[in-house]
Amino acid sequence: MCGLVGYIGNNAVEQTLLDGLKNLEYRGYDSAGIALNDNQNIDVFKAKGKLNNLTEVLSNRPKPAKNSMLGIGHIRWATHGKATTENAHPHLSNDGKLVLVHNGIIENYQQLRHELEAAGFVFHSQTDTETAVHAIDREYKKSQSLEQAVTAGIKLLEGAFAFCIMHKDEPDKIIAVRKNAPLIIGLGENENYIASDIPAIIGKVKNIIHLNDCELAIVEKNKVTVKSLDGQILNKEIEAIGFNPEVISKNGYKHFMLKEINEQPVIIRRMAQAHLPESGLPVCWGSKGCMLDLNRIKNISIIACGTSLHAAMYAKTLWEDWLQIPVHVEAASEYIYRANITNANSLVIGISQSGETADTITAVKQAKEKGAQILILTNREDSSIVRYADCTVPLNAGIEVSVAATKSYTAQLAALYWVGLYFAEQNKSLSASLLASLKQDLLELPAKMEEILSNQQAVQSLADKLKNFKDMVYIGRGINLTCAMEGALKLKEISYINANGYAAGELKHGPIALLDEQMPVMAVLGPGVTFAKMISNCEEAKARNAFVAAVLSEKAAVKESFFDAELRVPETNETTFPLLANIQLQLLAYYVADALGREVDQPRNLAKSVTVE
Ligand code: M6R
């Protein structure tokens, strides 16, 4: 959610921090700040709003007398305290010597603040973070050692945190420490970096160290020492960064979202080739193999949030049919606060693009404690959620910069498709011929996706017709219901048009009251048993004077001019249709939002990874 970066080295510290923050912008934020240490003073600069505002604050100040040697920076997504300059990070100690930036939430901040205020510390913000500065500063006053102060101070904090901390009197180091929030150290020559996510340091260093929970790194210009909180020096693995700088460039597209939508055929082709070498051959899990005990699985729960939850709903429909095993799907934020029936016979699947969604991580952790086997589907194999996995299915969709998930969603659907086929093959729940034809359907998808993307006129002209409506209804049935829900989510999150997805059969039980000429309906009409019923539901909507548009297969037979607008997709099977229809709905949301002049890649109030519960 928030993003942080730290730098110590010979490069221009201010610009290095701003570059890092710029590459974290995609995470969504409402204020930004940096602290610079020039070996004599710590100077803090903050601004509400976009990073440009901070850049302006910095360029309007008098030229500094000395170059900075080290610094820390932050972009904030407000949780505790409004998005104001005072609440923006970095936060300073009362003597102006200790400064820190923080990602996460300090849950016991109220009690701590009370205690610290009683001890004479003066607070200048409404944030939970400021309690950490004063708590660590109180320890510093005792030990006069930043390392010892941080070690003692953070033991008082409950919740999730990743910190970068500097002290004026120890200008040779930045301390980084984490618990339940991601943090990496970037290793350079005569310089080192700290970051909450790889894009902040992409192109700057080749190697990184991933910090684990309750590990503390003392980051100096020529040295990085990682310790446990009891002071043991740890021998950390040095890993190569698996991404090149191109992944965070728009490559000529107007927005990252459009670039990412267009990347989908390549991603699905790569995935299909890796797991379904040929329709007649068994599904190949991947080099690490499937580490699950499939004989133990009596029920499956899939836990996720937002778009990933829609992918989970797709899997439920698919898998209950293919596997004949009960599949339960639940929003992670609901799963964690009730007595669910997860046990050692459960396979719990966590789906998370970022792998950092706090609700999903907590849910998976709880399920693991109950003895369930854990399978994780994520686009970030280096993310926090993977720690709980018995087995991980990487999506390999590349870094997704746009806040609205597109390519990662399609990759989730495709991954759930081949994993479902793998399970079906193992428990022999489908005939060999059906398995082969289902595999073939997936193998043919990339070319069909390319066909959709090569002709975007119909969707652009529909976007033009829909852009001035205030509300919209999406309907679907069966395996296409999630497609309708995801289409509605995409439209609302980037265009701010109120859109909701409904089971088409449920329309007549309430939502139909909304329909009139001001409430357009987008129907998702896949092939299969629900097609005729969907047509009847569209008739019902037309009878209420609603503008009715549809996404449907190329050859789907409907009366001429039955729909007010049509988005056609190449012919495919019922189970793969959502992967094609979904692309049309992503494009529709994109073109509506762009026509309205919205900030497509960074919609208001949203963050790319939601690291708070
Ligand atoms: O990283 P995750 O898949 O766990 O994220 C879950 C949701 O926060 C995410 O899908 C969100 O709904 C996106 N804004 C959808 O576009």
PDB file of N, CA, C and O in Angstrom, residues 440-487:
ATOM      1  N   GLN A 440      -6.900 -28.796 -25.321  1.00  0.00           N
ATOM      2  CA  GLN A 440      -6.810 -28.156 -26.629  1.00  0.00           C
ATOM      3  C   GLN A 440      -7.453 -26.757 -26.587  1.00  0.00           C
ATOM      4  O   GLN A 440      -6.922 -25.798 -27.152  1.00  0.00           O
ATOM      5  N   ASP A 441      -8.576 -26.645 -25.874  1.00  0.00           N
ATOM      6  CA  ASP A 441      -9.260 -25.336 -25.776  1.00  0.00           C
ATOM      7  C   ASP A 441      -8.334 -24.272 -25.205  1.00  0.00           C
ATOM      8  O   ASP A 441      -8.293 -23.143 -25.671  1.00  0.00           O
ATOM      9  N   LEU A 442      -7.582 -24.654 -24.157  1.00  0.00           N
ATOM     10  CA  LEU A 442      -6.678 -23.665 -23.551  1.00  0.00           C
ATOM     11  C   LEU A 442      -5.541 -23.320 -24.514  1.00  0.00           C
ATOM     12  O   LEU A 442      -5.164 -22.149 -24.654  1.00  0.00           O
ATOM     13  N   LEU A 443      -5.025 -24.355 -25.176  1.00  0.00           N
ATOM     14  CA  LEU A 443      -3.922 -24.113 -26.112  1.00  0.00           C
ATOM     15  C   LEU A 443      -4.326 -23.158 -27.239  1.00  0.00           C
ATOM     16  O   LEU A 443      -3.494 -22.424 -27.771  1.00  0.00           O
ATOM     17  N   GLU A 444      -5.599 -23.151 -27.590  1.00  0.00           N
ATOM     18  CA  GLU A 444      -6.050 -22.306 -28.703  1.00  0.00           C
ATOM     19  C   GLU A 444      -6.391 -20.872 -28.268  1.00  0.00           C
ATOM     20  O   GLU A 444      -6.636 -20.000 -29.107  1.00  0.00           O
ATOM     21  N   LEU A 445      -6.450 -20.656 -26.960  1.00  0.00           N
ATOM     22  CA  LEU A 445      -6.895 -19.337 -26.478  1.00  0.00           C
ATOM     23  C   LEU A 445      -6.030 -18.156 -26.909  1.00  0.00           C
ATOM     24  O   LEU A 445      -6.560 -17.121 -27.312  1.00  0.00           O
ATOM     25  N   PRO A 446      -4.683 -18.257 -26.827  1.00  0.00           N
ATOM     26  CA  PRO A 446      -3.871 -17.075 -27.135  1.00  0.00           C
ATOM     27  C   PRO A 446      -4.166 -16.486 -28.514  1.00  0.00           C
ATOM     28  O   PRO A 446      -4.319 -15.269 -28.655  1.00  0.00           O
ATOM     29  N   ALA A 447      -4.304 -17.346 -29.523  1.00  0.00           N
ATOM     30  CA  ALA A 447      -4.577 -16.834 -30.875  1.00  0.00           C
ATOM     31  C   ALA A 447      -5.930 -16.123 -30.896  1.00  0.00           C
ATOM     32  O   ALA A 447      -6.105 -15.091 -31.562  1.00  0.00           O
ATOM     33  N   LYS A 448      -6.901 -16.663 -30.145  1.00  0.00           N
ATOM     34  CA  LYS A 448      -8.230 -16.041 -30.118  1.00  0.00           C
ATOM     35  C   LYS A 448      -8.177 -14.689 -29.381  1.00  0.00           C
ATOM     36  O   LYS A 448      -8.874 -13.737 -29.743  1.00  0.00           O
ATOM     37  N   MET A 449      -7.329 -14.632 -28.370  1.00  0.00           N
ATOM     38  CA  MET A 449      -7.160 -13.352 -27.653  1.00  0.00           C
ATOM     39  C   MET A 449      -6.564 -12.312 -28.590  1.00  0.00           C
ATOM     40  O   MET A 449      -6.962 -11.148 -28.599  1.00  0.00           O
ATOM     41  N   GLU A 450      -5.593 -12.759 -29.394  1.00  0.00           N
ATOM     42  CA  GLU A 450      -4.961 -11.830 -30.343  1.00  0.00           C
ATOM     43  C   GLU A 450      -5.994 -11.281 -31.321  1.00  0.00           C
ATOM     44  O   GLU A 450      -5.966 -10.105 -31.668  1.00  0.00           O
ATOM     45  N   GLU A 451      -6.909 -12.162 -31.729  1.00  0.00           N
ATOM     46  CA  GLU A 451      -7.966 -11.738 -32.658  1.00  0.00           C
ATOM     47  C   GLU A 451      -8.815 -10.626 -32.017  1.00  0.00           C
ATOM     48  O   GLU A 451      -9.120  -9.625 -32.670  1.00  0.00           O
ATOM     49  N   ILE A 452      -9.170 -10.796 -30.769  1.00  0.00           N
ATOM     50  CA  ILE A 452      -9.980  -9.766 -30.081  1.00  0.00           C
ATOM     51  C   ILE A 452      -9.207  -8.446 -30.031  1.00  0.00           C
ATOM     52  O   ILE A 452      -9.734  -7.375 -30.336  1.00  0.00           O
ATOM     53  N   LEU A 453      -7.936  -8.561 -29.665  1.00  0.00           N
ATOM     54  CA  LEU A 453      -7.147  -7.341 -29.465  1.00  0.00           C
ATOM     55  C   LEU A 453      -6.838  -6.631 -30.779  1.00  0.00           C
ATOM     56  O   LEU A 453      -6.553  -5.430 -30.786  1.00  0.00           O
ATOM     57  N   SER A 454      -6.916  -7.385 -31.883  1.00  0.00           N
ATOM     58  CA  SER A 454      -6.577  -6.751 -33.159  1.00  0.00           C
ATOM     59  C   SER A 454      -7.730  -5.914 -33.706  1.00  0.00           C
ATOM     60  O   SER A 454      -7.563  -5.177 -34.655  1.00  0.00           O
ATOM     61  N   ASN A 455      -8.892  -6.031 -33.116  1.00  0.00           N
ATOM     62  CA  ASN A 455     -10.012  -5.224 -33.599  1.00  0.00           C
ATOM     63  C   ASN A 455     -10.800  -4.661 -32.414  1.00  0.00           C
ATOM     64  O   ASN A 455     -11.656  -5.324 -31.848  1.00  0.00           O
ATOM     65  N   GLN A 456     -10.487  -3.438 -32.053  1.00  0.00           N
ATOM     66  CA  GLN A 456     -11.091  -2.856 -30.854  1.00  0.00           C
ATOM     67  C   GLN A 456     -12.140  -1.788 -31.188  1.00  0.00           C
ATOM     68  O   GLN A 456     -12.564  -1.036 -30.305  1.00  0.00           O
ATOM     69  N   GLN A 457     -12.554  -1.756 -32.475  1.00  0.00           N
ATOM     70  CA  GLN A 457     -13.495  -0.695 -32.864  1.00  0.00           C
ATOM     71  C   GLN A 457     -14.848  -0.804 -32.158  1.00  0.00           C
ATOM     72  O   GLN A 457     -15.384   0.182 -31.662  1.00  0.00           O
ATOM     73  N   ALA A 458     -15.384  -2.035 -32.136  1.00  0.00           N
ATOM     74  CA  ALA A 458     -16.723  -2.224 -31.550  1.00  0.00           C
ATOM     75  C   ALA A 458     -16.708  -1.824 -30.076  1.00  0.00           C
ATOM     76  O   ALA A 458     -17.621  -1.141 -29.595  1.00  0.00           O
ATOM     77  N   VAL A 459     -15.662  -2.210 -29.386  1.00  0.00           N
ATOM     78  CA  VAL A 459     -15.627  -1.908 -27.942  1.00  0.00           C
ATOM     79  C   VAL A 459     -15.408  -0.407 -27.710  1.00  0.00           C
ATOM     80  O   VAL A 459     -15.982   0.188 -26.788  1.00  0.00           O
ATOM     81  N   GLN A 460     -14.641   0.214 -28.584  1.00  0.00           N
ATOM     82  CA  GLN A 460     -14.431   1.673 -28.439  1.00  0.00           C
ATOM     83  C   GLN A 460     -15.742   2.416 -28.682  1.00  0.00           C
ATOM     84  O   GLN A 460     -16.085   3.358 -27.956  1.00  0.00           O
ATOM     85  N   SER A 461     -16.496   1.948 -29.685  1.00  0.00           N
ATOM     86  CA  SER A 461     -17.734   2.689 -29.965  1.00  0.00           C
ATOM     87  C   SER A 461     -18.771   2.419 -28.871  1.00  0.00           C
ATOM     88  O   SER A 461     -19.534   3.312 -28.496  1.00  0.00           O
ATOM     89  N   LEU A 462     -18.769   1.217 -28.283  1.00  0.00           N
ATOM     90  CA  LEU A 462     -19.679   0.970 -27.149  1.00  0.00           C
ATOM     91  C   LEU A 462     -19.280   1.840 -25.948  1.00  0.00           C
ATOM     92  O   LEU A 462     -20.141   2.418 -25.270  1.00  0.00           O
ATOM     93  N   ALA A 463     -17.982   1.964 -25.718  1.00  0.00           N
ATOM     94  CA  ALA A 463     -17.507   2.795 -24.601  1.00  0.00           C
ATOM     95  C   ALA A 463     -18.006   4.231 -24.770  1.00  0.00           C
ATOM     96  O   ALA A 463     -18.425   4.888 -23.804  1.00  0.00           O
ATOM     97  N   ASP A 464     -17.991   4.684 -25.997  1.00  0.00           N
ATOM     98  CA  ASP A 464     -18.449   6.035 -26.277  1.00  0.00           C
ATOM     99  C   ASP A 464     -19.938   6.196 -25.931  1.00  0.00           C
ATOM    100  O   ASP A 464     -20.360   7.224 -25.402  1.00  0.00           O
ATOM    101  N   LYS A 465     -20.716   5.140 -26.193  1.00  0.00           N
ATOM    102  CA  LYS A 465     -22.156   5.208 -25.895  1.00  0.00           C
ATOM    103  C   LYS A 465     -22.419   5.143 -24.388  1.00  0.00           C
ATOM    104  O   LYS A 465     -23.398   5.695 -23.898  1.00  0.00           O
ATOM    105  N   LEU A 466     -21.553   4.427 -23.675  1.00  0.00           N
ATOM    106  CA  LEU A 466     -21.835   4.176 -22.253  1.00  0.00           C
ATOM    107  C   LEU A 466     -21.222   5.208 -21.304  1.00  0.00           C
ATOM    108  O   LEU A 466     -21.596   5.294 -20.142  1.00  0.00           O
ATOM    109  N   LYS A 467     -20.280   5.983 -21.821  1.00  0.00           N
ATOM    110  CA  LYS A 467     -19.450   6.796 -20.908  1.00  0.00           C
ATOM    111  C   LYS A 467     -20.239   7.825 -20.084  1.00  0.00           C
ATOM    112  O   LYS A 467     -19.803   8.197 -19.004  1.00  0.00           O
ATOM    113  N   ASN A 468     -21.403   8.233 -20.571  1.00  0.00           N
ATOM    114  CA  ASN A 468     -22.115   9.277 -19.816  1.00  0.00           C
ATOM    115  C   ASN A 468     -23.206   8.754 -18.888  1.00  0.00           C
ATOM    116  O   ASN A 468     -23.896   9.534 -18.241  1.00  0.00           O
ATOM    117  N   PHE A 469     -23.342   7.441 -18.820  1.00  0.00           N
ATOM    118  CA  PHE A 469     -24.300   6.893 -17.844  1.00  0.00           C
ATOM    119  C   PHE A 469     -23.685   6.956 -16.443  1.00  0.00           C
ATOM    120  O   PHE A 469     -22.470   6.904 -16.293  1.00  0.00           O
ATOM    121  N   LYS A 470     -24.563   7.027 -15.454  1.00  0.00           N
ATOM    122  CA  LYS A 470     -24.064   7.111 -14.065  1.00  0.00           C
ATOM    123  C   LYS A 470     -23.977   5.731 -13.424  1.00  0.00           C
ATOM    124  O   LYS A 470     -23.264   5.524 -12.437  1.00  0.00           O
ATOM    125  N   ASP A 471     -24.803   4.803 -13.943  1.00  0.00           N
ATOM    126  CA  ASP A 471     -24.874   3.467 -13.345  1.00  0.00           C
ATOM    127  C   ASP A 471     -24.926   2.424 -14.448  1.00  0.00           C
ATOM    128  O   ASP A 471     -25.321   2.740 -15.571  1.00  0.00           O
ATOM    129  N   MET A 472     -24.603   1.216 -14.072  1.00  0.00           N
ATOM    130  CA  MET A 472     -24.666   0.139 -15.057  1.00  0.00           C
ATOM    131  C   MET A 472     -24.817  -1.211 -14.353  1.00  0.00           C
ATOM    132  O   MET A 472     -24.312  -1.404 -13.245  1.00  0.00           O
ATOM    133  N   VAL A 473     -25.517  -2.125 -15.034  1.00  0.00           N
ATOM    134  CA  VAL A 473     -25.712  -3.462 -14.471  1.00  0.00           C
ATOM    135  C   VAL A 473     -25.043  -4.473 -15.406  1.00  0.00           C
ATOM    136  O   VAL A 473     -25.201  -4.386 -16.625  1.00  0.00           O
ATOM    137  N   TYR A 474     -24.305  -5.415 -14.828  1.00  0.00           N
ATOM    138  CA  TYR A 474     -23.708  -6.501 -15.604  1.00  0.00           C
ATOM    139  C   TYR A 474     -24.411  -7.791 -15.174  1.00  0.00           C
ATOM    140  O   TYR A 474     -24.622  -7.995 -13.973  1.00  0.00           O
ATOM    141  N   ILE A 475     -24.766  -8.629 -16.142  1.00  0.00           N
ATOM    142  CA  ILE A 475     -25.389  -9.905 -15.763  1.00  0.00           C
ATOM    143  C   ILE A 475     -24.699 -11.084 -16.441  1.00  0.00           C
ATOM    144  O   ILE A 475     -24.163 -10.972 -17.540  1.00  0.00           O
ATOM    145  N   GLY A 476     -24.726 -12.217 -15.744  1.00  0.00           N
ATOM    146  CA  GLY A 476     -24.175 -13.452 -16.297  1.00  0.00           C
ATOM    147  C   GLY A 476     -24.742 -14.616 -15.516  1.00  0.00           C
ATOM    148  O   GLY A 476     -25.364 -14.425 -14.457  1.00  0.00           O
ATOM    149  N   ARG A 477     -24.543 -15.806 -16.027  1.00  0.00           N
ATOM    150  CA  ARG A 477     -25.005 -17.011 -15.326  1.00  0.00           C
ATOM    151  C   ARG A 477     -23.896 -18.052 -15.340  1.00  0.00           C
ATOM    152  O   ARG A 477     -23.036 -18.031 -16.224  1.00  0.00           O
ATOM    153  N   GLY A 478     -23.974 -18.975 -14.385  1.00  0.00           N
ATOM    154  CA  GLY A 478     -23.034 -20.099 -14.371  1.00  0.00           C
ATOM    155  C   GLY A 478     -21.601 -19.609 -14.365  1.00  0.00           C
ATOM    156  O   GLY A 478     -21.227 -18.688 -13.613  1.00  0.00           O
ATOM    157  N   ILE A 479     -20.806 -20.163 -15.244  1.00  0.00           N
ATOM    158  CA  ILE A 479     -19.382 -19.851 -15.252  1.00  0.00           C
ATOM    159  C   ILE A 479     -19.123 -18.402 -15.674  1.00  0.00           C
ATOM    160  O   ILE A 479     -18.029 -17.858 -15.461  1.00  0.00           O
ATOM    161  N   ASN A 480     -20.134 -17.757 -16.249  1.00  0.00           N
ATOM    162  CA  ASN A 480     -19.954 -16.367 -16.690  1.00  0.00           C
ATOM    163  C   ASN A 480     -20.365 -15.330 -15.654  1.00  0.00           C
ATOM    164  O   ASN A 480     -20.198 -14.130 -15.885  1.00  0.00           O
ATOM    165  N   LEU A 481     -20.922 -15.808 -14.537  1.00  0.00           N
ATOM    166  CA  LEU A 481     -21.327 -14.844 -13.512  1.00  0.00           C
ATOM    167  C   LEU A 481     -20.119 -14.050 -13.009  1.00  0.00           C
ATOM    168  O   LEU A 481     -20.161 -12.830 -12.864  1.00  0.00           O
ATOM    169  N   THR A 482     -19.009 -14.758 -12.779  1.00  0.00           N
ATOM    170  CA  THR A 482     -17.837 -14.046 -12.249  1.00  0.00           C
ATOM    171  C   THR A 482     -17.303 -13.053 -13.273  1.00  0.00           C
ATOM    172  O   THR A 482     -16.746 -12.023 -12.921  1.00  0.00           O
ATOM    173  N   CYS A 483     -17.494 -13.402 -14.529  1.00  0.00           N
ATOM    174  CA  CYS A 483     -17.042 -12.522 -15.606  1.00  0.00           C
ATOM    175  C   CYS A 483     -17.844 -11.206 -15.532  1.00  0.00           C
ATOM    176  O   CYS A 483     -17.283 -10.108 -15.674  1.00  0.00           O
ATOM    177  N   ALA A 484     -19.147 -11.335 -15.290  1.00  0.00           N
ATOM    178  CA  ALA A 484     -19.998 -10.145 -15.153  1.00  0.00           C
ATOM    179  C   ALA A 484     -19.559  -9.331 -13.931  1.00  0.00           C
ATOM    180  O   ALA A 484     -19.453  -8.097 -13.978  1.00  0.00           O
ATOM    181  N   MET A 485     -19.275 -10.033 -12.834  1.00  0.00           N
ATOM    182  CA  MET A 485     -18.880  -9.327 -11.605  1.00  0.00           C
ATOM    183  C   MET A 485     -17.533  -8.627 -11.772  1.00  0.00           C
ATOM    184  O   MET A 485     -17.331  -7.497 -11.330  1.00  0.00           O
ATOM    185  N   GLU A 486     -16.628  -9.308 -12.446  1.00  0.00           N
ATOM    186  CA  GLU A 486     -15.306  -8.717 -12.656  1.00  0.00           C
ATOM    187  C   GLU A 486     -15.398  -7.544 -13.635  1.00  0.00           C
ATOM    188  O   GLU A 486     -14.744  -6.510 -13.440  1.00  0.00           O
ATOM    189  N   GLY A 487     -16.241  -7.684 -14.659  1.00  0.00           N
ATOM    190  CA  GLY A 487     -16.433  -6.579 -15.611  1.00  0.00           C
ATOM    191  C   GLY A 487     -16.949  -5.346 -14.895  1.00  0.00           C
ATOM    192  O   GLY A 487     -16.483  -4.218 -15.135  1.00  0.00           O
TER     193      GLY A 487
END
